[in-house]
CSV table of C-alpha atoms and ligand atoms in Angstrom, one decimal:
chain,number,residue,atom,x,y,z
A,1,MET,CA,4.6,33.7,17.5
A,2,ALA,CA,6.7,30.7,16.3
A,3,PRO,CA,7.5,28.1,18.9
A,4,VAL,CA,11.0,28.4,20.5
A,5,ILE,CA,11.6,24.6,20.0
A,6,GLN,CA,10.4,22.9,16.8
A,7,ALA,CA,11.2,19.2,16.2
A,8,GLU,CA,9.8,17.5,12.9
A,9,THR,CA,10.2,13.7,12.5
A,10,LEU,CA,13.3,13.7,14.8
A,11,ARG,CA,15.2,10.6,14.8
A,12,LYS,CA,18.0,9.1,16.7
A,13,THR,CA,19.5,5.6,16.3
A,14,TYR,CA,22.0,3.8,18.3
A,15,ARG,CA,24.1,1.1,16.9
A,16,ILE,CA,24.7,-1.7,19.3
A,17,ARG,CA,27.4,-4.4,18.9
A,18,GLN,CA,25.9,-7.8,19.3
A,19,GLN,CA,27.9,-10.2,21.4
A,20,ARG,CA,26.7,-13.9,21.0
A,21,PRO,CA,28.0,-16.4,23.6
A,22,GLY,CA,30.8,-18.8,22.7
A,23,LEU,CA,34.4,-18.6,21.6
A,24,GLY,CA,33.7,-19.1,17.9
A,25,HIS,CA,31.3,-16.0,17.8
A,26,ALA,CA,33.8,-14.0,19.9
A,27,LEU,CA,36.6,-14.7,17.4
A,28,ARG,CA,34.3,-14.0,14.4
A,29,ALA,CA,33.2,-10.7,16.0
A,30,LEU,CA,36.7,-9.6,16.1
A,31,VAL,CA,36.8,-9.8,12.3
A,32,ARG,CA,33.2,-8.9,11.2
A,33,PRO,CA,31.2,-7.6,14.3
A,34,ASP,CA,27.6,-7.9,14.3
A,35,TRP,CA,25.7,-4.6,14.8
A,36,ILE,CA,22.0,-3.9,15.2
A,37,GLU,CA,20.2,-0.5,15.2
A,38,ARG,CA,17.9,0.6,17.9
A,39,ALA,CA,15.7,3.8,17.3
A,40,ALA,CA,15.8,5.8,20.8
A,41,LEU,CA,13.8,8.4,19.1
A,42,ASP,CA,11.5,7.1,16.1
A,43,GLY,CA,10.6,10.3,14.1
A,44,ILE,CA,9.0,12.4,16.7
A,45,SER,CA,7.4,15.8,16.1
A,46,PHE,CA,6.6,18.5,18.8
A,47,ASN,CA,6.6,22.1,19.5
A,48,ILE,CA,7.4,24.0,22.7
A,49,GLU,CA,6.3,27.6,23.0
A,50,GLN,CA,8.3,30.5,24.4
A,51,GLY,CA,7.7,30.7,28.1
A,52,ALA,CA,6.5,27.2,28.4
A,53,ILE,CA,7.6,24.8,31.3
A,54,ALA,CA,7.7,21.5,29.3
A,55,GLY,CA,8.0,18.1,31.3
A,56,LEU,CA,9.5,15.1,29.5
A,57,MET,CA,8.2,12.0,30.9
A,58,GLY,CA,8.5,8.2,30.3
A,59,ALA,CA,9.6,5.0,31.7
A,60,ASN,CA,13.3,4.0,31.8
A,61,GLY,CA,14.6,3.7,28.2
A,62,ALA,CA,11.7,5.7,26.7
A,63,GLY,CA,14.2,8.1,25.1
A,64,LYS,CA,14.0,11.3,27.5
A,65,SER,CA,17.8,11.6,27.9
A,66,THR,CA,18.4,11.0,24.2
A,67,LEU,CA,16.0,13.9,23.4
A,68,ILE,CA,17.7,16.2,25.9
A,69,LYS,CA,21.1,15.4,24.6
A,70,LEU,CA,19.7,16.4,21.1
A,71,LEU,CA,18.0,19.5,22.4
A,72,VAL,CA,21.3,20.8,24.1
A,73,GLY,CA,23.3,20.0,21.0
A,74,ILE,CA,25.8,17.5,22.4
A,75,MET,CA,24.8,14.8,20.0
A,76,PRO,CA,23.7,14.9,16.4
A,77,ARG,CA,20.4,13.6,15.1
A,78,ASP,CA,20.0,10.9,12.4
A,79,GLY,CA,17.0,12.3,10.7
A,80,GLY,CA,14.4,15.0,10.8
A,81,THR,CA,14.9,18.7,11.8
A,82,LEU,CA,15.4,20.4,15.1
A,83,THR,CA,15.4,24.1,15.7
A,84,VAL,CA,15.8,25.7,19.1
A,85,ALA,CA,15.8,29.5,19.4
A,86,GLY,CA,16.3,29.8,15.7
A,87,LEU,CA,19.5,27.7,15.8
A,88,ASP,CA,20.4,24.1,15.0
A,89,PRO,CA,21.7,22.8,18.3
A,90,PHE,CA,24.3,20.6,17.0
A,91,ARG,CA,25.6,22.4,14.1
A,92,GLN,CA,25.5,25.9,15.5
A,93,ARG,CA,26.6,24.8,18.9
A,94,ARG,CA,29.2,27.6,19.6
A,95,HIS,CA,26.4,30.3,19.3
A,96,TYR,CA,23.8,28.0,20.8
A,97,VAL,CA,25.6,27.3,24.1
A,98,GLN,CA,25.4,31.0,24.8
A,99,ARG,CA,21.7,30.9,24.7
A,100,ILE,CA,20.9,27.9,27.0
A,101,GLY,CA,21.5,26.8,30.5
A,102,VAL,CA,21.9,23.0,31.2
A,103,VAL,CA,22.0,21.0,34.4
A,104,PHE,CA,22.3,17.3,34.1
A,105,GLY,CA,21.2,15.3,37.2
A,106,GLN,CA,23.5,15.8,40.1
A,107,ARG,CA,26.5,17.0,37.9
A,108,SER,CA,26.9,20.4,39.0
A,109,ASN,CA,29.7,22.8,38.1
A,110,LEU,CA,30.1,24.1,41.6
A,111,LEU,CA,33.7,23.7,42.7
A,112,TRP,CA,33.7,21.5,45.9
A,113,ASP,CA,36.2,23.6,48.1
A,114,LEU,CA,35.1,27.1,46.8
A,115,SER,CA,32.2,29.1,48.2
A,116,VAL,CA,29.2,29.1,45.9
A,117,VAL,CA,29.7,32.7,45.1
A,118,GLU,CA,33.3,32.1,44.1
A,119,SER,CA,32.0,29.4,41.7
A,120,PHE,CA,29.5,31.9,40.3
A,121,GLU,CA,32.4,34.4,39.8
A,122,LEU,CA,34.2,31.7,37.6
A,123,HIS,CA,31.2,31.1,35.7
A,124,ARG,CA,30.7,34.9,35.1
A,125,ALA,CA,34.3,34.9,33.7
A,126,VAL,CA,34.0,31.9,31.4
A,127,PHE,CA,30.6,33.2,30.0
A,128,GLY,CA,31.9,36.8,29.7
A,129,VAL,CA,29.0,38.3,31.8
A,130,THR,CA,29.6,41.9,32.4
A,131,ARG,CA,30.3,42.9,36.2
A,132,ALA,CA,27.0,45.0,36.2
A,133,ASP,CA,24.8,42.3,34.6
A,134,TYR,CA,26.4,39.9,37.0
A,135,GLU,CA,25.5,41.8,40.1
A,136,ARG,CA,22.0,42.5,39.0
A,137,ARG,CA,21.5,38.8,38.0
A,138,LEU,CA,23.0,37.5,41.2
A,139,ALA,CA,20.5,39.6,43.3
A,140,GLU,CA,17.7,38.5,41.3
A,141,LEU,CA,18.6,34.7,41.5
A,142,THR,CA,19.5,35.0,45.2
A,143,GLU,CA,15.8,36.0,45.8
A,144,LEU,CA,14.2,33.7,43.3
A,145,PHE,CA,16.2,30.7,44.5
A,146,GLU,CA,16.4,31.6,48.1
A,147,LEU,CA,20.2,31.4,48.1
A,148,GLY,CA,20.9,33.8,51.0
A,149,GLU,CA,23.7,32.6,53.3
A,150,LEU,CA,24.3,29.5,51.0
A,151,LEU,CA,26.2,31.8,48.7
A,152,HIS,CA,29.1,31.9,51.2
A,153,GLN,CA,29.3,28.3,52.1
A,154,PRO,CA,31.8,25.8,50.4
A,155,ALA,CA,29.8,23.7,47.9
A,156,ARG,CA,30.8,20.5,49.8
A,157,THR,CA,28.8,21.6,52.9
A,158,LEU,CA,25.5,21.9,50.9
A,159,SER,CA,22.6,19.5,51.1
A,160,LEU,CA,21.6,17.9,47.8
A,161,GLY,CA,18.6,20.2,47.5
A,162,GLN,CA,20.7,23.3,48.2
A,163,THR,CA,23.3,22.1,45.7
A,164,MET,CA,20.6,21.7,43.1
A,165,ARG,CA,19.2,25.2,43.7
A,166,CYS,CA,22.7,26.7,43.5
A,167,ALA,CA,23.6,24.7,40.3
A,168,VAL,CA,20.5,25.8,38.6
A,169,ALA,CA,21.1,29.4,39.6
A,170,GLN,CA,24.6,29.2,38.4
A,171,VAL,CA,23.8,28.4,34.7
A,172,LEU,CA,21.1,31.2,34.9
A,173,LEU,CA,23.8,33.8,35.6
A,174,GLN,CA,24.3,34.4,31.8
A,175,GLN,CA,20.5,34.9,31.4
A,176,PRO,CA,19.8,32.0,29.0
A,177,ASP,CA,16.6,31.9,27.0
A,178,ILE,CA,16.0,28.2,27.7
A,179,LEU,CA,16.9,26.1,30.7
A,180,PHE,CA,17.3,22.4,30.3
A,181,LEU,CA,17.2,20.2,33.4
A,182,ASP,CA,17.7,16.4,33.3
A,183,GLU,CA,16.4,14.7,36.4
A,184,PRO,CA,17.1,17.5,38.8
A,185,THR,CA,15.0,15.9,41.4
A,186,ILE,CA,16.8,12.6,41.8
A,187,GLY,CA,17.6,12.0,45.4
A,188,LEU,CA,15.9,15.0,46.7
A,189,ASP,CA,13.5,14.9,49.6
A,190,VAL,CA,9.9,16.2,49.1
A,191,VAL,CA,10.6,19.6,50.7
A,192,SER,CA,13.6,20.3,48.5
A,193,VAL,CA,11.6,19.1,45.3
A,194,GLU,CA,8.9,21.6,46.4
A,195,ARG,CA,11.4,24.4,46.9
A,196,LEU,CA,13.1,23.8,43.5
A,197,GLY,CA,9.8,23.5,41.7
A,198,GLN,CA,8.5,26.8,43.3
A,199,ALA,CA,11.9,28.6,42.4
A,200,LEU,CA,11.6,27.4,38.7
A,201,LYS,CA,8.1,28.7,38.7
A,202,ARG,CA,9.1,32.1,40.1
A,203,LEU,CA,11.9,32.3,37.4
A,204,ASN,CA,9.5,31.5,34.7
A,205,ALA,CA,6.9,34.1,35.9
A,206,ALA,CA,9.6,36.8,36.3
A,207,PHE,CA,11.7,36.3,33.1
A,208,ASP,CA,9.5,34.2,30.7
A,209,THR,CA,12.4,31.7,30.7
A,210,THR,CA,11.4,28.5,28.8
A,211,ILE,CA,12.2,25.4,30.8
A,212,VAL,CA,12.5,21.8,29.6
A,213,ILE,CA,12.7,19.3,32.5
A,214,THR,CA,12.8,15.5,32.7
A,215,SER,CA,11.8,13.9,35.9
A,216,HIS,CA,10.6,10.7,37.2
A,217,ASP,CA,8.9,12.6,39.9
A,218,LEU,CA,5.4,13.1,38.4
A,219,ALA,CA,4.2,15.3,41.2
A,220,VAL,CA,6.9,18.0,40.2
A,221,ILE,CA,5.6,17.7,36.6
A,222,GLU,CA,2.1,18.0,37.5
A,223,ASP,CA,2.8,21.0,39.8
A,224,ILE,CA,4.9,23.2,37.5
A,225,CYS,CA,4.7,22.1,33.8
A,226,THR,CA,2.4,23.9,31.4
A,227,GLN,CA,3.1,21.1,28.8
A,228,VAL,CA,3.6,17.4,29.2
A,229,ILE,CA,5.3,15.2,26.6
A,230,LEU,CA,5.1,11.6,27.4
A,231,LEU,CA,7.5,9.3,25.5
A,232,GLU,CA,7.3,5.6,25.0
A,233,ASP,CA,9.8,3.5,23.2
A,234,GLY,CA,10.9,6.6,21.4
A,235,ARG,CA,7.6,7.8,20.3
A,236,ILE,CA,5.2,10.3,21.8
A,237,LEU,CA,2.3,8.8,23.6
A,238,PHE,CA,0.9,12.1,24.7
A,239,ASP,CA,1.6,15.8,24.2
A,240,GLY,CA,-0.6,18.4,25.8
A,241,THR,CA,-1.1,20.1,29.1
A,242,ALA,CA,-1.0,18.3,32.4
A,243,HIS,CA,-4.6,19.0,32.7
A,244,ALA,CA,-5.4,17.5,29.4
A,245,ALA,CA,-3.4,14.5,30.4
A,246,VAL,CA,-5.7,14.0,33.3
A,247,GLU,CA,-8.8,14.6,31.0
A,248,ARG,CA,-7.6,12.3,28.4
A,249,TYR,CA,-7.3,9.4,31.0
A,250,GLY,CA,-10.3,10.9,32.7
A,251,ARG,CA,-12.1,7.6,32.6
A,252,TYR,CA,-10.0,6.5,35.6
A,253,ARG,CA,-11.1,6.9,39.1
A,254,ARG,CA,-9.4,6.3,42.4
A,255,LEU,CA,-11.3,4.2,45.1
A,256,ARG,CA,-9.8,5.2,48.4
A,257,PHE,CA,-10.8,3.0,51.4
A,258,VAL,CA,-9.8,3.9,54.9
A,259,PHE,CA,-9.6,1.0,57.4
A,260,PRO,CA,-10.1,1.0,61.3
A,261,PRO,CA,-7.1,-0.2,63.3
A,262,GLY,CA,-6.4,-3.9,63.2
A,263,ALA,CA,-8.2,-4.5,59.9
A,264,ASP,CA,-6.7,-7.0,57.3
A,265,ILE,CA,-5.8,-4.5,54.6
A,266,GLU,CA,-3.7,-7.1,52.7
A,267,ALA,CA,-6.7,-9.4,52.3
A,268,ALA,CA,-8.7,-6.4,51.0
A,269,ALA,CA,-5.8,-5.5,48.6
A,270,THR,CA,-5.6,-9.1,47.3
A,271,PHE,CA,-9.5,-9.0,46.8
A,272,LEU,CA,-9.3,-5.8,44.7
A,273,GLN,CA,-6.3,-7.2,42.6
A,274,GLY,CA,-8.3,-10.2,41.7
A,275,ARG,CA,-10.8,-7.8,40.3
A,276,GLY,CA,-8.0,-6.3,38.1
A,277,VAL,CA,-7.6,-3.2,40.1
A,278,ALA,CA,-4.0,-1.8,40.6
A,279,VAL,CA,-3.5,-0.9,44.4
A,280,THR,CA,-1.4,0.9,46.9
A,281,ILE,CA,-1.4,0.8,50.5
A,282,ASP,CA,-0.5,3.9,52.6
A,283,GLY,CA,-0.9,3.4,56.3
A,284,PRO,CA,-4.7,2.7,57.0
A,285,GLU,CA,-5.6,3.6,53.4
A,286,LEU,CA,-5.9,1.3,50.4
A,287,CYS,CA,-6.2,3.1,47.0
A,288,GLY,CA,-7.1,1.4,43.7
A,289,VAL,CA,-7.3,3.1,40.3
A,290,VAL,CA,-10.1,1.8,38.3
A,291,ASP,CA,-10.4,2.1,34.5
A,292,ALA,CA,-14.1,2.5,34.3
A,293,GLU,CA,-14.5,3.7,30.6
A,294,ALA,CA,-17.8,2.4,30.2
A,295,GLY,CA,-20.4,2.2,33.1
A,296,MET,CA,-18.2,4.2,35.4
A,297,VAL,CA,-20.8,4.7,38.1
A,298,GLY,CA,-21.8,0.9,37.9
A,299,ILE,CA,-18.2,-0.5,38.1
A,300,CYS,CA,-17.3,1.7,41.1
A,301,ALA,CA,-20.5,1.2,43.0
A,302,ALA,CA,-20.2,-2.6,42.5
A,303,LEU,CA,-16.6,-2.6,43.8
A,304,VAL,CA,-17.6,-0.4,46.8
A,305,ASP,CA,-20.5,-2.7,47.6
A,306,GLU,CA,-18.5,-5.8,47.7
A,307,MET,CA,-15.7,-4.1,49.7
A,308,THR,CA,-18.3,-2.9,52.3
A,309,ARG,CA,-19.8,-6.3,52.6
A,310,ARG,CA,-16.4,-8.1,53.0
A,311,HIS,CA,-14.4,-5.8,55.1
A,312,ALA,CA,-14.9,-3.4,58.1
A,313,LEU,CA,-14.2,0.1,56.5
A,314,ALA,CA,-14.0,3.4,58.4
A,315,GLU,CA,-14.6,5.4,55.2
A,316,PHE,CA,-14.5,5.3,51.5
A,317,PHE,CA,-14.1,7.8,48.8
A,318,VAL,CA,-14.4,7.9,44.9
A,319,GLU,CA,-12.0,10.6,43.5
A,320,LYS,CA,-10.3,11.7,40.3
A,321,PRO,CA,-6.7,10.2,40.3
A,322,SER,CA,-3.6,12.4,39.9
A,323,LEU,CA,-1.7,12.5,36.7
A,324,LYS,CA,0.9,10.2,38.3
A,325,GLU,CA,-1.7,7.7,39.0
A,326,VAL,CA,-3.3,7.7,35.6
A,327,ILE,CA,0.1,7.6,33.8
A,328,LEU,CA,1.4,4.8,36.0
A,329,HIS,CA,-1.8,2.9,35.3
A,330,ALA,CA,-1.5,3.6,31.6
A,331,TYR,CA,2.1,2.1,31.6
A,332,ARG,CA,0.8,-1.2,33.1
B,401,ATP,N1,24.9,5.2,24.1
B,401,ATP,C1,23.9,4.3,23.8
B,401,ATP,N2,24.3,3.3,23.1
B,401,ATP,C2,23.2,2.3,22.8
B,401,ATP,N3,21.9,2.5,23.2
B,401,ATP,C3,21.7,3.6,23.9
B,401,ATP,C4,22.6,4.5,24.3
B,401,ATP,N4,21.9,5.3,25.1
B,401,ATP,C5,20.7,5.1,25.1
B,401,ATP,N5,20.5,3.9,24.4
B,401,ATP,C6,19.2,3.2,24.3
B,401,ATP,O1,18.3,4.0,23.8
B,401,ATP,C7,17.0,3.9,24.5
B,401,ATP,C8,16.6,5.3,25.1
B,401,ATP,O2,17.4,5.5,26.1
B,401,ATP,P1,17.4,7.0,27.0
B,401,ATP,O3,18.5,7.0,27.8
B,401,ATP,O4,17.1,8.1,26.0
B,401,ATP,O5,16.0,6.6,27.8
B,401,ATP,P2,15.5,7.5,29.2
B,401,ATP,O6,14.0,7.6,28.9
B,401,ATP,O7,16.3,8.7,29.4
B,401,ATP,O8,15.7,6.4,30.2
B,401,ATP,P3,16.0,6.6,31.8
B,401,ATP,O9,14.8,7.1,32.4
B,401,ATP,O10,16.4,5.2,32.2
B,401,ATP,O11,17.2,7.5,31.9
B,401,ATP,C9,17.1,2.8,25.4
B,401,ATP,O12,16.7,1.7,24.9
B,401,ATP,C10,18.6,2.7,25.6
B,401,ATP,O13,19.1,1.4,26.0
């Protein structure tokens, strides 16, 4: 089966007006402005299969939002080819929008003073969903997204997490083939992130809906995505499963030291940093991710040995790090 999304040497360049300091430059720029070009997507190629949950990841400015804008058809590409569900998202936008659901961050189409179900009714009318399809779909989505009594509340009374679940359910009313979510987890607490993630998984399992999601919350990507595309400076650094990403960066190990009450964890952290280990402190625990490509056992053993001699430890563990840790380490 052909992939539902196919991108070949996809390119997007922004023209940026240069403003040099000084009155002379400002006056000259009025007559002959200085432009430079910046490639936000530098000829990237990838496929996404029908029924995948694909996570787009990358640091700020990596090109995730630009890619989502090309995928949903609100911006033209400058080069390469892009086919989604057999259509060109930008050139065939009128047909295309019927096939996709899009939620950008916290911009929902729920109307503030109306109850959620009233906003859903308006959406039904705009997208021409038949009454019978709407009733069936509403029942399915109420269960999948745990909407229950939220449906009868005015949108302004919902929490951020509840708003996001309702906003996503709303765009699913017209049963799109593909759902695009740009940073849906911003501002959500961990419980809301988990609830949204589980709802998306249920949706995907029940209807084989392809989902493309960008998030800085790597835990959500690791939990729900079947494919991870990692962007850096407009290029693809990694494209594969979350599991493969961990395997690829499998040479990393997490050293986790647990300290007794009153221990000087900061001093221990400084010591590890001095050995080139990236560390985080969480309560009585100090974690360091070690790049131990060659001689993994020896490097970990030497660090543990030095730590036990210098500091009073309650326990220590050598573990495989999460996707989040290895990616963050790879960025450094
Ligand atoms: N409208 C624009 N005009 C000029 N440059 C832009 C524009 N939009 C984005 N860029 C530049 O293109 C690059 C990619 O930006 P993009 O917003 O796609 O990244 P991102 O990965 O979504 O980042 P973030 O996580 O911060 O949202 C950046 O260097 C950015 O400064």
